[in-house]
Short mmCIF file of C-alpha atoms in Angstrom, two decimals:
data_model
loop_
_atom_site.label_atom_id
_atom_site.label_comp_id
_atom_site.label_asym_id
_atom_site.label_seq_id
_atom_site.Cartn_x
_atom_site.Cartn_y
_atom_site.Cartn_z
CA MET A 213 0.00 0.00 0.00
CA SER A 214 2.85 2.39 0.71
CA ALA A 215 4.46 2.02 -2.74
CA PRO A 216 3.18 5.31 -4.28
CA TRP A 217 4.23 7.25 -1.19
CA VAL A 218 7.65 5.61 -1.12
CA GLU A 219 8.04 6.61 -4.76
CA CYS A 220 7.01 10.20 -3.97
CA LEU A 221 9.51 10.44 -1.11
CA GLY A 222 12.16 8.93 -3.36
CA GLN A 223 11.53 11.61 -5.95
CA ALA A 224 12.04 14.28 -3.28
CA LEU A 225 15.36 12.67 -2.41
CA GLY A 226 16.26 12.69 -6.11
CA ARG A 227 15.65 16.43 -6.35
CA ARG A 228 17.94 17.01 -3.39
CA ARG A 229 20.57 14.71 -4.83
CA GLU A 230 20.53 16.62 -8.13
CA ARG A 231 21.14 19.89 -6.26
CA GLY A 232 24.05 18.34 -4.36
CA GLU A 233 22.31 18.57 -0.99
CA LEU A 234 22.98 14.91 -0.14
CA SER A 235 26.70 15.14 -0.87
CA THR A 236 27.78 15.97 2.70
CA PRO A 237 28.35 13.11 5.18
CA ILE A 238 25.08 11.79 6.57
CA GLU A 239 26.58 11.43 10.05
CA THR A 240 26.52 15.20 10.60
CA ARG A 241 24.13 16.38 7.87
CA ALA A 242 21.03 18.43 8.71
CA LEU A 243 18.48 18.75 5.88
CA ARG A 244 14.75 18.82 5.19
CA LEU A 245 14.06 15.71 3.14
CA TRP A 246 10.34 16.12 2.53
CA TYR A 247 8.08 19.20 2.75
CA GLY A 248 4.50 18.08 2.26
CA LEU A 249 2.91 21.52 1.88
CA GLY A 250 5.21 22.31 -1.04
CA GLU A 251 5.89 18.89 -2.55
CA ALA A 252 2.62 16.90 -2.34
CA ARG A 253 1.20 18.50 -5.48
CA THR A 254 -0.92 15.70 -6.95
CA PRO A 255 -4.11 14.07 -5.62
CA GLU A 256 -2.48 10.67 -5.22
CA HIS A 257 0.20 12.18 -3.00
CA ALA A 258 -2.25 14.21 -0.87
CA PRO A 259 -1.94 11.84 2.14
CA LEU A 260 1.68 13.01 2.47
CA LYS A 261 0.73 16.69 2.54
CA PRO A 262 0.46 17.15 6.34
CA TRP A 263 3.98 15.79 6.90
CA ALA A 264 7.52 17.10 6.96
CA VAL A 265 10.62 14.93 7.28
CA ASP A 266 13.89 16.39 8.55
CA GLY A 267 17.14 14.47 8.68
CA TYR A 268 19.51 15.17 11.57
CA GLY A 269 22.54 12.93 11.31
CA ARG A 270 21.29 9.36 10.83
CA TRP A 271 17.86 10.03 12.33
CA LEU A 272 14.59 11.57 11.18
CA TRP A 273 12.39 14.14 12.87
CA ILE A 274 8.90 13.86 11.37
CA THR A 275 6.30 16.59 11.92
CA GLU A 276 2.56 16.19 11.42
CA TRP A 277 0.65 19.46 10.95
CA GLU A 278 -2.90 19.52 12.23
CA GLN A 279 -5.43 19.81 9.41
CA ASP A 280 -9.18 20.20 9.26
CA GLN A 281 -9.89 17.85 6.39
CA GLY A 282 -8.43 15.74 3.66
CA PRO A 283 -6.69 12.36 3.57
CA CYS A 284 -3.75 11.65 5.83
CA LEU A 285 -1.59 8.59 6.36
CA GLU A 286 -2.01 6.62 9.54
CA PRO A 287 1.17 6.45 11.67
CA ASP A 288 1.85 2.81 10.79
CA GLU A 289 1.52 3.60 7.07
CA LEU A 290 3.84 6.59 7.47
CA ALA A 291 6.32 4.43 9.37
CA ARG A 292 6.42 1.84 6.59
CA ALA A 293 6.73 4.49 3.85
CA THR A 294 9.47 6.55 5.50
CA GLU A 295 11.48 3.50 6.56
CA ALA A 296 11.30 2.08 3.04
CA ALA A 297 12.28 5.41 1.46
CA PHE A 298 14.97 6.60 3.86
CA SER A 299 16.61 3.55 5.45
CA PRO A 300 18.43 2.71 2.16
CA GLU A 301 19.99 6.19 2.45
CA GLY A 302 21.47 5.26 5.83
CA TYR A 303 18.83 6.58 8.24
CA LEU A 304 18.43 4.41 11.34
CA GLY A 305 15.23 5.62 12.99
CA ALA A 306 12.57 8.29 13.26
CA VAL A 307 10.62 10.23 15.85
CA ILE A 308 7.28 11.90 15.26
CA VAL A 309 5.74 15.03 16.75
CA ARG A 310 2.27 16.43 16.15
CA ARG A 311 2.06 20.21 15.78
CA PRO A 312 -1.32 21.87 16.41
CA ALA A 313 -2.64 24.66 14.22
CA ARG A 314 -2.04 27.09 17.11
CA GLY A 315 0.08 26.99 20.19
CA ALA A 316 3.09 24.98 21.25
CA VAL A 317 3.66 21.30 20.62
CA PRO A 318 1.89 19.62 23.55
CA GLU A 319 3.90 16.39 23.80
CA LEU A 320 7.45 15.18 23.45
CA PRO A 321 8.22 13.27 20.23
CA GLN A 322 7.60 9.53 20.07
CA VAL A 323 9.73 6.95 18.30
CA LEU A 324 8.03 5.96 15.03
CA TRP A 325 10.50 3.30 13.90
CA GLY A 326 14.07 2.16 14.46
CA GLN A 327 16.45 3.25 17.20
CA VAL A 328 16.85 6.93 18.12
CA PRO A 329 19.44 8.14 20.65
CA GLU A 330 18.32 9.56 23.97
CA GLU A 331 21.43 11.73 24.28
CA ARG A 332 22.36 14.82 22.28
CA PHE A 333 24.49 14.55 19.15
CA GLU A 334 26.25 16.94 16.77
CA VAL A 335 25.38 18.12 13.25
CA CYS A 336 27.21 20.59 11.03
CA GLU A 337 26.67 23.26 8.41
CA GLY A 338 30.10 23.84 6.97
CA ALA A 339 32.29 24.76 9.95
CA GLN A 340 29.28 25.53 12.16
CA ARG A 341 28.46 22.89 14.77
CA PHE A 342 25.17 22.39 16.64
CA TRP A 343 23.85 20.10 19.35
CA ILE A 344 20.64 18.25 18.44
CA ARG A 345 18.17 16.58 20.80
CA LEU A 346 15.46 14.31 19.38
CA ARG A 347 13.95 12.63 22.44
CA GLN A 348 13.73 15.18 25.25
CA ALA A 349 12.75 18.39 23.41
CA ARG A 350 9.78 19.61 21.39
CA HIS A 351 12.11 20.78 18.62
CA PRO A 352 15.51 19.38 17.61
CA GLY A 353 17.26 22.73 18.16
CA LEU A 354 18.08 23.86 14.61
CA PHE A 355 15.66 25.51 12.18
CA LEU A 356 16.63 24.17 8.75
CA ASP A 357 14.80 26.84 6.75
CA HIS A 358 17.35 29.42 7.92
CA ALA A 359 20.35 27.55 6.51
CA PRO A 360 20.84 30.17 3.73
CA LEU A 361 20.81 32.98 6.30
CA ARG A 362 23.37 31.16 8.42
CA ALA A 363 25.52 30.68 5.32
CA MET A 364 25.34 34.43 4.64
CA LEU A 365 26.26 35.38 8.20
CA SER A 366 29.08 32.85 8.43
CA ALA A 367 30.76 33.79 5.13
CA PRO A 368 34.39 34.92 5.56
CA ASN A 369 34.48 38.41 7.12
CA ALA A 370 30.68 38.81 6.78
CA CYS A 371 30.51 40.02 10.40
CA ARG A 372 34.15 40.87 10.99
CA GLY A 373 34.56 42.96 14.14
CA LEU A 374 30.82 43.60 14.48
CA ARG A 375 28.65 43.65 17.60
CA VAL A 376 25.64 41.38 17.11
CA LEU A 377 22.35 41.16 19.00
CA ASN A 378 20.40 37.96 18.33
CA THR A 379 16.85 38.29 19.71
CA PHE A 380 14.31 35.44 20.03
CA ALA A 381 17.50 33.45 19.65
CA TYR A 382 16.29 29.99 20.65
CA THR A 383 19.45 27.81 20.64
CA GLY A 384 21.56 30.60 19.17
CA SER A 385 22.22 29.23 15.67
CA LEU A 386 22.21 32.62 13.92
CA GLY A 387 24.63 33.94 16.53
CA ILE A 388 26.86 30.89 15.91
CA ALA A 389 26.83 31.79 12.22
CA ALA A 390 27.85 35.39 13.04
CA LEU A 391 30.65 34.01 15.23
CA HIS A 392 32.04 32.11 12.25
CA GLY A 393 31.64 35.26 10.17
CA GLY A 394 34.04 37.10 12.48
CA ALA A 395 31.74 38.92 14.93
CA SER A 396 33.63 40.33 17.91
CA GLU A 397 30.67 40.28 20.30
CA ILE A 398 27.41 38.33 20.22
CA THR A 399 24.55 38.95 22.67
CA THR A 400 21.99 36.13 22.72
CA LEU A 401 18.52 37.04 24.03
CA ASP A 402 15.74 34.55 24.70
CA LEU A 403 12.88 34.17 27.14
CA SER A 404 13.49 30.47 27.83
CA LYS A 405 16.20 29.53 30.33
CA ALA A 406 16.39 26.02 28.88
CA THR A 407 17.05 27.12 25.30
CA LEU A 408 19.47 29.82 26.50
CA ALA A 409 21.46 27.07 28.24
CA TRP A 410 21.35 25.12 24.96
CA ALA A 411 22.69 28.20 23.16
CA ARG A 412 25.60 28.36 25.64
CA GLU A 413 26.40 24.74 24.83
CA ASN A 414 26.42 25.57 21.11
CA PHE A 415 28.83 28.47 21.63
CA GLU A 416 31.11 26.21 23.68
CA LEU A 417 30.92 23.58 20.93
CA ASN A 418 32.09 26.23 18.44
CA SER A 419 34.99 27.35 20.66
CA ALA A 420 33.75 30.92 21.10
CA PRO A 421 36.60 33.14 22.38
CA GLU A 422 36.38 34.19 26.01
CA GLY A 423 34.35 37.37 26.42
CA CYS A 424 32.77 37.12 22.95
CA ALA A 425 29.43 35.53 23.85
CA HIS A 426 26.92 37.13 26.23
CA PHE A 427 23.54 35.71 27.23
CA VAL A 428 20.43 37.57 28.37
CA GLY A 429 17.38 35.72 29.65
CA GLY A 430 14.12 37.62 29.63
CA ASP A 431 11.21 39.13 27.74
CA PHE A 432 12.21 40.92 24.54
CA PHE A 433 10.03 43.93 25.39
CA GLU A 434 11.75 44.30 28.77
CA GLU A 435 15.33 43.49 27.88
CA VAL A 436 15.75 45.47 24.64
CA PRO A 437 14.58 48.76 26.26
CA ARG A 438 16.97 47.96 29.11
CA LEU A 439 19.84 47.61 26.63
CA LYS A 440 18.80 50.91 25.06
CA ARG A 441 18.80 52.71 28.43
CA ARG A 442 22.31 51.42 29.06
CA GLY A 443 23.42 52.97 25.78
CA ARG A 444 24.02 49.65 24.05
CA ARG A 445 23.96 49.72 20.25
CA PHE A 446 24.66 46.91 17.83
CA ASP A 447 26.04 46.73 14.30
CA VAL A 448 23.82 43.75 13.46
CA VAL A 449 20.41 43.09 15.05
CA ILE A 450 18.66 39.79 14.29
CA SER A 451 14.97 39.05 14.82
CA ASP A 452 13.10 35.84 13.99
CA PRO A 453 10.24 35.73 16.50
CA PRO A 454 7.68 32.96 16.98
CA SER A 455 4.27 33.62 15.49
CA PHE A 456 2.88 33.87 19.00
CA SER A 457 4.42 33.97 22.45
CA ARG A 458 3.50 34.85 26.04
CA GLY A 459 5.78 37.09 28.09
CA ARG A 460 5.71 39.12 31.28
CA ARG A 461 4.77 42.22 29.31
CA GLY A 462 1.85 40.47 27.61
CA ASN A 463 1.31 38.38 24.54
CA PHE A 464 3.11 38.88 21.22
CA SER A 465 1.71 38.08 17.78
CA THR A 466 3.33 38.68 14.39
CA SER A 467 -0.07 39.42 12.90
CA ARG A 468 -0.60 42.27 15.38
CA ASP A 469 2.69 43.52 16.83
CA LEU A 470 5.15 43.95 13.96
CA GLY A 471 5.28 47.71 14.42
CA ARG A 472 5.97 47.52 18.15
CA LEU A 473 8.59 44.85 17.55
CA HIS A 474 10.53 46.83 14.96
CA ASP A 475 10.38 50.07 16.92
CA GLU A 476 12.40 48.28 19.61
CA LEU A 477 14.76 46.64 17.12
CA PHE A 478 15.59 49.94 15.43
CA SER A 479 16.15 51.60 18.82
CA VAL A 480 19.33 49.55 19.46
CA LEU A 481 20.65 49.49 15.89
CA SER A 482 23.80 51.53 15.23
CA PRO A 483 23.80 54.08 12.37
CA GLY A 484 24.77 52.21 9.24
CA GLY A 485 23.98 48.92 10.94
CA ARG A 486 22.13 45.95 9.53
CA LEU A 487 18.74 44.71 10.68
CA ILE A 488 18.04 41.07 9.80
CA THR A 489 14.34 40.50 10.33
CA SER A 490 12.11 37.58 9.36
CA ILE A 491 8.80 36.01 10.34
CA ASN A 492 7.33 32.55 9.99
CA SER A 493 3.71 33.26 9.16
CA ALA A 494 1.55 32.38 6.18
CA ASN A 495 -1.05 34.84 7.49
CA VAL A 496 1.14 37.92 6.91
CA SER A 497 2.10 38.66 3.31
CA ALA A 498 5.55 39.85 2.31
CA ARG A 499 4.01 43.18 1.29
CA GLU A 500 2.33 43.63 4.69
CA PHE A 501 5.56 42.73 6.46
CA GLU A 502 7.64 45.16 4.43
CA SER A 503 5.07 47.92 4.99
CA ALA A 504 5.18 47.39 8.76
CA VAL A 505 8.98 47.51 8.80
CA ARG A 506 9.14 50.68 6.68
CA GLU A 507 6.51 52.44 8.81
CA SER A 508 8.52 51.60 11.92
CA ALA A 509 11.72 52.93 10.36
CA GLU A 510 9.94 56.17 9.51
CA ARG A 511 8.67 56.54 13.08
CA CYS A 512 12.21 55.99 14.36
CA GLY A 513 13.71 58.55 11.96
CA ILE A 514 15.65 55.89 10.05
CA GLU A 515 16.16 55.44 6.35
CA ALA A 516 16.27 51.72 5.62
CA ARG A 517 17.55 50.16 2.42
CA ILE A 518 16.82 46.52 1.60
CA LEU A 519 20.08 44.71 0.83
CA SER A 520 18.56 41.27 0.29
CA ARG A 521 15.43 39.24 0.96
CA ILE A 522 15.08 36.16 3.12
CA GLU A 523 13.19 33.31 1.46
CA GLN A 524 12.75 29.59 1.90
CA PRO A 525 15.50 27.33 0.52
CA GLY A 526 14.89 24.76 -2.20
CA THR A 527 14.21 22.07 0.40
CA PHE A 528 11.13 24.10 1.46
CA PRO A 529 9.55 24.68 -1.98
CA VAL A 530 6.63 27.10 -2.25
CA PHE A 531 3.59 25.71 -4.07
CA ARG A 532 1.20 28.34 -5.44
CA GLY A 533 -1.70 25.94 -4.92
CA GLU A 534 -0.98 25.81 -1.19
CA PRO A 535 -0.75 29.30 0.37
CA ARG A 536 0.53 27.93 3.68
CA SER A 537 3.65 26.56 1.99
CA GLY A 538 5.17 30.06 1.65
CA TYR A 539 5.45 31.10 5.28
CA LEU A 540 9.03 32.45 5.62
CA LYS A 541 9.72 36.05 4.61
CA GLY A 542 12.17 38.70 5.64
CA PHE A 543 14.81 41.25 4.78
CA VAL A 544 18.35 42.29 5.43
CA LEU A 545 18.24 46.08 5.78
CA GLU A 546 20.91 48.71 6.10
CA SER A 547 19.97 51.75 8.13
CA THR A 548 21.09 55.36 8.34
CA ARG A 549 19.78 57.88 10.81
CA GLY A 550 17.51 60.44 9.18
#
């Protein structure tokens, strides 16, 4: 029964092989192997639409998105299909997590097939190194859709001598990229103590020089104004917030609070500095996002020039027939005081 789905997953692997994305060693590779919203484009493949398959080293992290209607594979069918498609590539096991339409993932991942390590293990993007956890966390610790942004930040001398503020930092991967790009100082800000500790581990794994990495635990809307009052300014400010979060200063939503968010980001950006800002929301268009950022810059007396746009990589293809597939959008802006 799983034959057509195994074939579909195999075709996705073939596309990645043609682009050279499977050429790095599997032991430390991190890559999205299947993106149902963008790759299940025919009726016969519709049961694979609510699924995403990410490879971290020799193990798979499989996500099921909650949906209101339409066909969907049962877990045992998905287990047979993914094992048949991916075990010949060298993958040894898979976990599965179910993501609701709104809110956080309610449960820890469950083993779907094979053997999956309880302990953390290491993956790489070029020279960048990251700790991954598949059994005791609701996310593995590395967002694969931001691989192109990490590559940009980590390019030789891309951040040479710059002071970087990474907000909503999670496990600090964008700050790690800036470290490899030559940043002299990286401040990592996140609300969660657990993920901030994970970020520290990642900086230690990447041999951050003493005094280079600083960590701030707290609500964005409390800590950034505090940095501003202390006169702190940064050459690069990074923002990739969750679509929704709860903090001491109230709730945050990308559909409602983009202006307030960017007013704070611009307030700690040095003249001539770069703001790297992105959101993960299919409900906010790229035009609406750009308009909110430009209005904020105008309020703050800043002229902002777009240097480049942040889009999903080829492993997260956007399908025009599925609006939710194109969720990631953002900009790299250069600012000058007006």
